[in-house]
PDB file of C-alpha atoms in Angstrom:
ATOM      1  CA  MET O  29       0.000   0.000   0.000  1.00  0.00           C
ATOM      2  CA  GLY O  30       1.389   3.402  -0.974  1.00  0.00           C
ATOM      3  CA  ALA O  31       1.425   6.672   0.915  1.00  0.00           C
ATOM      4  CA  THR O  32      -1.751   7.900  -0.788  1.00  0.00           C
ATOM      5  CA  GLU O  33      -3.765   4.793   0.083  1.00  0.00           C
ATOM      6  CA  THR O  34      -2.502   4.916   3.668  1.00  0.00           C
ATOM      7  CA  PHE O  35      -3.383   8.607   3.969  1.00  0.00           C
ATOM      8  CA  PHE O  36      -6.947   8.174   2.684  1.00  0.00           C
ATOM      9  CA  GLU O  37      -7.506   5.015   4.731  1.00  0.00           C
ATOM     10  CA  GLU O  38      -6.459   6.807   7.921  1.00  0.00           C
ATOM     11  CA  LEU O  39      -8.475   9.870   6.922  1.00  0.00           C
ATOM     12  CA  ALA O  40     -11.650   7.809   6.708  1.00  0.00           C
ATOM     13  CA  TRP O  41     -11.302   6.933  10.409  1.00  0.00           C
ATOM     14  CA  ARG O  42      -9.995  10.259  11.631  1.00  0.00           C
ATOM     15  CA  GLU O  43     -11.841  12.811  13.700  1.00  0.00           C
ATOM     16  CA  THR O  44     -12.531  16.030  11.817  1.00  0.00           C
ATOM     17  CA  GLY O  45     -11.298  18.424  14.484  1.00  0.00           C
ATOM     18  CA  GLU O  46      -9.113  20.185  11.924  1.00  0.00           C
ATOM     19  CA  VAL O  47     -12.089  21.068   9.706  1.00  0.00           C
ATOM     20  CA  PRO O  48     -15.026  23.098  11.079  1.00  0.00           C
ATOM     21  CA  SER O  49     -18.425  21.405  11.091  1.00  0.00           C
ATOM     22  CA  HIS O  50     -19.954  24.035   8.804  1.00  0.00           C
ATOM     23  CA  VAL O  51     -17.699  22.973   5.896  1.00  0.00           C
ATOM     24  CA  THR O  52     -19.649  20.990   3.313  1.00  0.00           C
ATOM     25  CA  GLY O  53     -18.542  19.847  -0.129  1.00  0.00           C
ATOM     26  CA  THR O  54     -16.694  17.258  -2.177  1.00  0.00           C
ATOM     27  CA  ILE O  55     -13.136  17.292  -3.495  1.00  0.00           C
ATOM     28  CA  ARG O  56     -12.117  14.946  -6.291  1.00  0.00           C
ATOM     29  CA  PHE O  57      -8.424  14.156  -6.583  1.00  0.00           C
ATOM     30  CA  ASP O  58      -7.181  13.153 -10.047  1.00  0.00           C
ATOM     31  CA  LEU O  59      -3.761  11.569  -9.519  1.00  0.00           C
ATOM     32  CA  HIS O  60      -1.814  10.873 -12.714  1.00  0.00           C
ATOM     33  CA  HIS O  61       0.771   8.078 -12.977  1.00  0.00           C
ATOM     34  CA  ASP O  62       1.963   5.746 -15.720  1.00  0.00           C
ATOM     35  CA  GLU O  63      -0.585   7.099 -18.218  1.00  0.00           C
ATOM     36  CA  GLU O  64      -3.392   6.245 -15.791  1.00  0.00           C
ATOM     37  CA  VAL O  65      -5.478   8.365 -13.454  1.00  0.00           C
ATOM     38  CA  ASP O  66      -6.514   7.367  -9.927  1.00  0.00           C
ATOM     39  CA  HIS O  67      -9.591   9.096  -8.551  1.00  0.00           C
ATOM     40  CA  TRP O  68     -10.264   9.749  -4.889  1.00  0.00           C
ATOM     41  CA  ARG O  69     -13.215  11.644  -3.425  1.00  0.00           C
ATOM     42  CA  LEU O  70     -13.234  13.375  -0.073  1.00  0.00           C
ATOM     43  CA  THR O  71     -16.583  14.682   1.139  1.00  0.00           C
ATOM     44  CA  PHE O  72     -17.068  16.965   4.123  1.00  0.00           C
ATOM     45  CA  LYS O  73     -20.579  16.925   5.554  1.00  0.00           C
ATOM     46  CA  ARG O  74     -21.497  18.445   8.935  1.00  0.00           C
ATOM     47  CA  GLY O  75     -18.200  17.643  10.570  1.00  0.00           C
ATOM     48  CA  VAL O  76     -17.869  14.133   9.112  1.00  0.00           C
ATOM     49  CA  MET O  77     -15.478  13.067   6.335  1.00  0.00           C
ATOM     50  CA  PHE O  78     -16.271  10.420   3.749  1.00  0.00           C
ATOM     51  CA  VAL O  79     -13.609   8.887   1.483  1.00  0.00           C
ATOM     52  CA  SER O  80     -14.284   6.888  -1.677  1.00  0.00           C
ATOM     53  CA  ARG O  81     -12.565   5.806  -4.897  1.00  0.00           C
ATOM     54  CA  GLU O  82     -15.521   6.672  -7.122  1.00  0.00           C
ATOM     55  CA  ALA O  83     -15.060   9.326  -9.795  1.00  0.00           C
ATOM     56  CA  GLY O  84     -18.788   9.836 -10.483  1.00  0.00           C
ATOM     57  CA  GLY O  85     -20.737  12.979  -9.757  1.00  0.00           C
ATOM     58  CA  GLU O  86     -19.727  16.591 -10.071  1.00  0.00           C
ATOM     59  CA  PRO O  87     -17.342  17.646  -7.273  1.00  0.00           C
ATOM     60  CA  ASP O  88     -17.219  21.114  -5.746  1.00  0.00           C
ATOM     61  CA  CYS O  89     -13.421  21.167  -6.166  1.00  0.00           C
ATOM     62  CA  THR O  90     -11.093  19.162  -8.413  1.00  0.00           C
ATOM     63  CA  VAL O  91      -7.406  18.743  -7.562  1.00  0.00           C
ATOM     64  CA  THR O  92      -5.109  17.445 -10.287  1.00  0.00           C
ATOM     65  CA  THR O  93      -1.512  16.406  -9.720  1.00  0.00           C
ATOM     66  CA  ASP O  94       1.032  13.681 -10.273  1.00  0.00           C
ATOM     67  CA  ARG O  95       0.704  10.666  -7.971  1.00  0.00           C
ATOM     68  CA  ALA O  96       4.328  11.058  -6.781  1.00  0.00           C
ATOM     69  CA  VAL O  97       3.700  14.688  -5.780  1.00  0.00           C
ATOM     70  CA  PHE O  98       0.578  13.704  -3.853  1.00  0.00           C
ATOM     71  CA  ASP O  99       2.475  10.884  -2.111  1.00  0.00           C
ATOM     72  CA  ARG O 100       5.036  13.441  -0.932  1.00  0.00           C
ATOM     73  CA  MET O 101       2.229  15.760   0.237  1.00  0.00           C
ATOM     74  CA  THR O 102       0.664  12.993   2.334  1.00  0.00           C
ATOM     75  CA  THR O 103       3.968  12.263   4.065  1.00  0.00           C
ATOM     76  CA  GLY O 104       4.802  15.925   4.701  1.00  0.00           C
ATOM     77  CA  GLU O 105       7.791  15.952   2.330  1.00  0.00           C
ATOM     78  CA  THR O 106       6.211  18.479  -0.049  1.00  0.00           C
ATOM     79  CA  ASN O 107       4.832  21.844   0.999  1.00  0.00           C
ATOM     80  CA  THR O 108       1.417  22.137  -0.643  1.00  0.00           C
ATOM     81  CA  PRO O 109       1.364  25.923  -1.240  1.00  0.00           C
ATOM     82  CA  ALA O 110       4.865  25.722  -2.740  1.00  0.00           C
ATOM     83  CA  ALA O 111       3.757  22.883  -5.035  1.00  0.00           C
ATOM     84  CA  VAL O 112       0.807  25.027  -6.191  1.00  0.00           C
ATOM     85  CA  LEU O 113       3.181  27.905  -6.974  1.00  0.00           C
ATOM     86  CA  ARG O 114       5.430  25.518  -8.929  1.00  0.00           C
ATOM     87  CA  ASN O 115       2.307  24.451 -10.869  1.00  0.00           C
ATOM     88  CA  GLU O 116       2.704  20.839  -9.701  1.00  0.00           C
ATOM     89  CA  ILE O 117      -0.849  20.960  -8.357  1.00  0.00           C
ATOM     90  CA  THR O 118      -3.807  22.542 -10.091  1.00  0.00           C
ATOM     91  CA  PHE O 119      -7.327  22.884  -8.790  1.00  0.00           C
ATOM     92  CA  ALA O 120     -10.671  24.109 -10.008  1.00  0.00           C
ATOM     93  CA  GLY O 121     -13.798  24.973  -8.096  1.00  0.00           C
ATOM     94  CA  GLN O 122     -14.128  26.040  -4.474  1.00  0.00           C
ATOM     95  CA  LEU O 123     -10.709  27.084  -3.253  1.00  0.00           C
ATOM     96  CA  THR O 124     -11.908  27.042   0.367  1.00  0.00           C
ATOM     97  CA  LEU O 125     -12.378  23.262   0.274  1.00  0.00           C
ATOM     98  CA  PHE O 126      -8.793  22.849  -0.910  1.00  0.00           C
ATOM     99  CA  LEU O 127      -7.595  25.128   1.891  1.00  0.00           C
ATOM    100  CA  TYR O 128      -9.490  23.104   4.503  1.00  0.00           C
ATOM    101  CA  PHE O 129      -8.043  19.912   3.022  1.00  0.00           C
ATOM    102  CA  GLN O 130      -4.519  21.263   3.630  1.00  0.00           C
ATOM    103  CA  ARG O 131      -5.250  21.210   7.368  1.00  0.00           C
ATOM    104  CA  LEU O 132      -5.444  17.422   7.156  1.00  0.00           C
ATOM    105  CA  LEU O 133      -1.947  17.017   5.723  1.00  0.00           C
ATOM    106  CA  PRO O 134       0.960  16.252   8.052  1.00  0.00           C
ATOM    107  CA  GLY O 135       3.814  18.666   8.680  1.00  0.00           C
ATOM    108  CA  PRO O 136       7.383  18.008   7.567  1.00  0.00           C
ATOM    109  CA  PRO O 137       8.976  14.835   8.940  1.00  0.00           C
ATOM    110  CA  GLY O 138      10.718  15.504  12.238  1.00  0.00           C
ATOM    111  CA  ALA O 139       9.043  18.885  12.724  1.00  0.00           C
ATOM    112  CA  HIS O 140       7.998  19.884  16.208  1.00  0.00           C
ATOM    113  CA  ASP O 141       6.904  22.943  18.088  1.00  0.00           C
ATOM    114  CA  PRO O 142      10.097  24.701  19.261  1.00  0.00           C
ATOM    115  CA  ARG O 143       8.391  26.070  22.360  1.00  0.00           C
ATOM    116  CA  PRO O 144       8.775  24.078  25.546  1.00  0.00           C
ATOM    117  CA  PRO O 145       5.637  22.178  26.510  1.00  0.00           C
ATOM    118  CA  ARG O 146       3.276  24.006  28.814  1.00  0.00           C
ATOM    119  CA  VAL O 147       3.018  22.327  32.168  1.00  0.00           C
ATOM    120  CA  ARG O 148       0.034  23.035  34.308  1.00  0.00           C
ATOM    121  CA  GLN O 149       1.122  23.790  37.819  1.00  0.00           C
ATOM    122  CA  VAL O 150      -1.046  22.371  40.525  1.00  0.00           C
ATOM    123  CA  ARG O 151      -0.987  24.039  43.919  1.00  0.00           C
ATOM    124  CA  PRO O 152      -0.949  21.833  46.973  1.00  0.00           C
ATOM    125  CA  PRO O 153      -4.241  21.841  48.849  1.00  0.00           C
ATOM    126  CA  ALA O 154      -4.563  24.714  51.289  1.00  0.00           C
ATOM    127  CA  GLU O 155      -3.992  23.770  54.880  1.00  0.00           C
ATOM    128  CA  THR O 156      -7.061  24.120  57.020  1.00  0.00           C
ATOM    129  CA  GLU O 157      -5.449  25.680  60.067  1.00  0.00           C
ATOM    130  CA  PRO O 158      -7.524  28.223  61.966  1.00  0.00           C
ATOM    131  CA  ARG O 159      -6.427  31.767  61.276  1.00  0.00           C
ATOM    132  CA  PRO O 160      -5.744  34.088  64.150  1.00  0.00           C
ATOM    133  CA  ALA O 161      -8.375  36.723  64.793  1.00  0.00           C
ATOM    134  CA  ALA O 162      -7.631  40.214  63.566  1.00  0.00           C
ATOM    135  CA  ALA O 163      -6.067  42.540  66.135  1.00  0.00           C
ATOM    136  CA  GLY O 164      -8.527  44.766  67.975  1.00  0.00           C
ATOM    137  CA  ARG O 165     -11.442  42.538  67.220  1.00  0.00           C
ATOM    138  CA  SER O 166     -13.202  40.516  69.790  1.00  0.00           C
ATOM    139  CA  ASP O 167     -15.429  37.574  69.239  1.00  0.00           C
ATOM    140  CA  ARG O 168     -18.752  38.004  71.000  1.00  0.00           C
TER     141      ARG O 168
END
Protein backbone atom coordinates (compact mmCIF):
# COMPACT_ATOMS: atom_id res chain seq x y z
CA MET A 1 0.00 0.00 0.00
CA GLY A 2 1.39 3.40 -0.97
CA ALA A 3 1.42 6.67 0.91
CA THR A 4 -1.75 7.90 -0.79
CA GLU A 5 -3.76 4.79 0.08
CA THR A 6 -2.50 4.92 3.67
CA PHE A 7 -3.38 8.61 3.97
CA PHE A 8 -6.95 8.17 2.68
CA GLU A 9 -7.51 5.02 4.73
CA GLU A 10 -6.46 6.81 7.92
CA LEU A 11 -8.47 9.87 6.92
CA ALA A 12 -11.65 7.81 6.71
CA TRP A 13 -11.30 6.93 10.41
CA ARG A 14 -10.00 10.26 11.63
CA GLU A 15 -11.84 12.81 13.70
CA THR A 16 -12.53 16.03 11.82
CA GLY A 17 -11.30 18.42 14.48
CA GLU A 18 -9.11 20.19 11.92
CA VAL A 19 -12.09 21.07 9.71
CA PRO A 20 -15.03 23.10 11.08
CA SER A 21 -18.42 21.40 11.09
CA HIS A 22 -19.95 24.04 8.80
CA VAL A 23 -17.70 22.97 5.90
CA THR A 24 -19.65 20.99 3.31
CA GLY A 25 -18.54 19.85 -0.13
CA THR A 26 -16.69 17.26 -2.18
CA ILE A 27 -13.14 17.29 -3.49
CA ARG A 28 -12.12 14.95 -6.29
CA PHE A 29 -8.42 14.16 -6.58
CA ASP A 30 -7.18 13.15 -10.05
CA LEU A 31 -3.76 11.57 -9.52
CA HIS A 32 -1.81 10.87 -12.71
CA HIS A 33 0.77 8.08 -12.98
CA ASP A 34 1.96 5.75 -15.72
CA GLU A 35 -0.59 7.10 -18.22
CA GLU A 36 -3.39 6.24 -15.79
CA VAL A 37 -5.48 8.36 -13.45
CA ASP A 38 -6.51 7.37 -9.93
CA HIS A 39 -9.59 9.10 -8.55
CA TRP A 40 -10.26 9.75 -4.89
CA ARG A 41 -13.21 11.64 -3.42
CA LEU A 42 -13.23 13.37 -0.07
CA THR A 43 -16.58 14.68 1.14
CA PHE A 44 -17.07 16.97 4.12
CA LYS A 45 -20.58 16.92 5.55
CA ARG A 46 -21.50 18.44 8.94
CA GLY A 47 -18.20 17.64 10.57
CA VAL A 48 -17.87 14.13 9.11
CA MET A 49 -15.48 13.07 6.33
CA PHE A 50 -16.27 10.42 3.75
CA VAL A 51 -13.61 8.89 1.48
CA SER A 52 -14.28 6.89 -1.68
CA ARG A 53 -12.57 5.81 -4.90
CA GLU A 54 -15.52 6.67 -7.12
CA ALA A 55 -15.06 9.33 -9.79
CA GLY A 56 -18.79 9.84 -10.48
CA GLY A 57 -20.74 12.98 -9.76
CA GLU A 58 -19.73 16.59 -10.07
CA PRO A 59 -17.34 17.65 -7.27
CA ASP A 60 -17.22 21.11 -5.75
CA CYS A 61 -13.42 21.17 -6.17
CA THR A 62 -11.09 19.16 -8.41
CA VAL A 63 -7.41 18.74 -7.56
CA THR A 64 -5.11 17.44 -10.29
CA THR A 65 -1.51 16.41 -9.72
CA ASP A 66 1.03 13.68 -10.27
CA ARG A 67 0.70 10.67 -7.97
CA ALA A 68 4.33 11.06 -6.78
CA VAL A 69 3.70 14.69 -5.78
CA PHE A 70 0.58 13.70 -3.85
CA ASP A 71 2.48 10.88 -2.11
CA ARG A 72 5.04 13.44 -0.93
CA MET A 73 2.23 15.76 0.24
CA THR A 74 0.66 12.99 2.33
CA THR A 75 3.97 12.26 4.06
CA GLY A 76 4.80 15.92 4.70
CA GLU A 77 7.79 15.95 2.33
CA THR A 78 6.21 18.48 -0.05
CA ASN A 79 4.83 21.84 1.00
CA THR A 80 1.42 22.14 -0.64
CA PRO A 81 1.36 25.92 -1.24
CA ALA A 82 4.86 25.72 -2.74
CA ALA A 83 3.76 22.88 -5.03
CA VAL A 84 0.81 25.03 -6.19
CA LEU A 85 3.18 27.90 -6.97
CA ARG A 86 5.43 25.52 -8.93
CA ASN A 87 2.31 24.45 -10.87
CA GLU A 88 2.70 20.84 -9.70
CA ILE A 89 -0.85 20.96 -8.36
CA THR A 90 -3.81 22.54 -10.09
CA PHE A 91 -7.33 22.88 -8.79
CA ALA A 92 -10.67 24.11 -10.01
CA GLY A 93 -13.80 24.97 -8.10
CA GLN A 94 -14.13 26.04 -4.47
CA LEU A 95 -10.71 27.08 -3.25
CA THR A 96 -11.91 27.04 0.37
CA LEU A 97 -12.38 23.26 0.27
CA PHE A 98 -8.79 22.85 -0.91
CA LEU A 99 -7.59 25.13 1.89
CA TYR A 100 -9.49 23.10 4.50
CA PHE A 101 -8.04 19.91 3.02
CA GLN A 102 -4.52 21.26 3.63
CA ARG A 103 -5.25 21.21 7.37
CA LEU A 104 -5.44 17.42 7.16
CA LEU A 105 -1.95 17.02 5.72
CA PRO A 106 0.96 16.25 8.05
CA GLY A 107 3.81 18.67 8.68
CA PRO A 108 7.38 18.01 7.57
CA PRO A 109 8.98 14.83 8.94
CA GLY A 110 10.72 15.50 12.24
CA ALA A 111 9.04 18.89 12.72
CA HIS A 112 8.00 19.88 16.21
CA ASP A 113 6.90 22.94 18.09
CA PRO A 114 10.10 24.70 19.26
CA ARG A 115 8.39 26.07 22.36
CA PRO A 116 8.77 24.08 25.55
CA PRO A 117 5.64 22.18 26.51
CA ARG A 118 3.28 24.01 28.81
CA VAL A 119 3.02 22.33 32.17
CA ARG A 120 0.03 23.03 34.31
CA GLN A 121 1.12 23.79 37.82
CA VAL A 122 -1.05 22.37 40.53
CA ARG A 123 -0.99 24.04 43.92
CA PRO A 124 -0.95 21.83 46.97
CA PRO A 125 -4.24 21.84 48.85
CA ALA A 126 -4.56 24.71 51.29
CA GLU A 127 -3.99 23.77 54.88
CA THR A 128 -7.06 24.12 57.02
CA GLU A 129 -5.45 25.68 60.07
CA PRO A 130 -7.52 28.22 61.97
CA ARG A 131 -6.43 31.77 61.28
CA PRO A 132 -5.74 34.09 64.15
CA ALA A 133 -8.38 36.72 64.79
CA ALA A 134 -7.63 40.21 63.57
CA ALA A 135 -6.07 42.54 66.14
CA GLY A 136 -8.53 44.77 67.97
CA ARG A 137 -11.44 42.54 67.22
CA SER A 138 -13.20 40.52 69.79
CA ASP A 139 -15.43 37.57 69.24
CA ARG A 140 -18.75 38.00 71.00
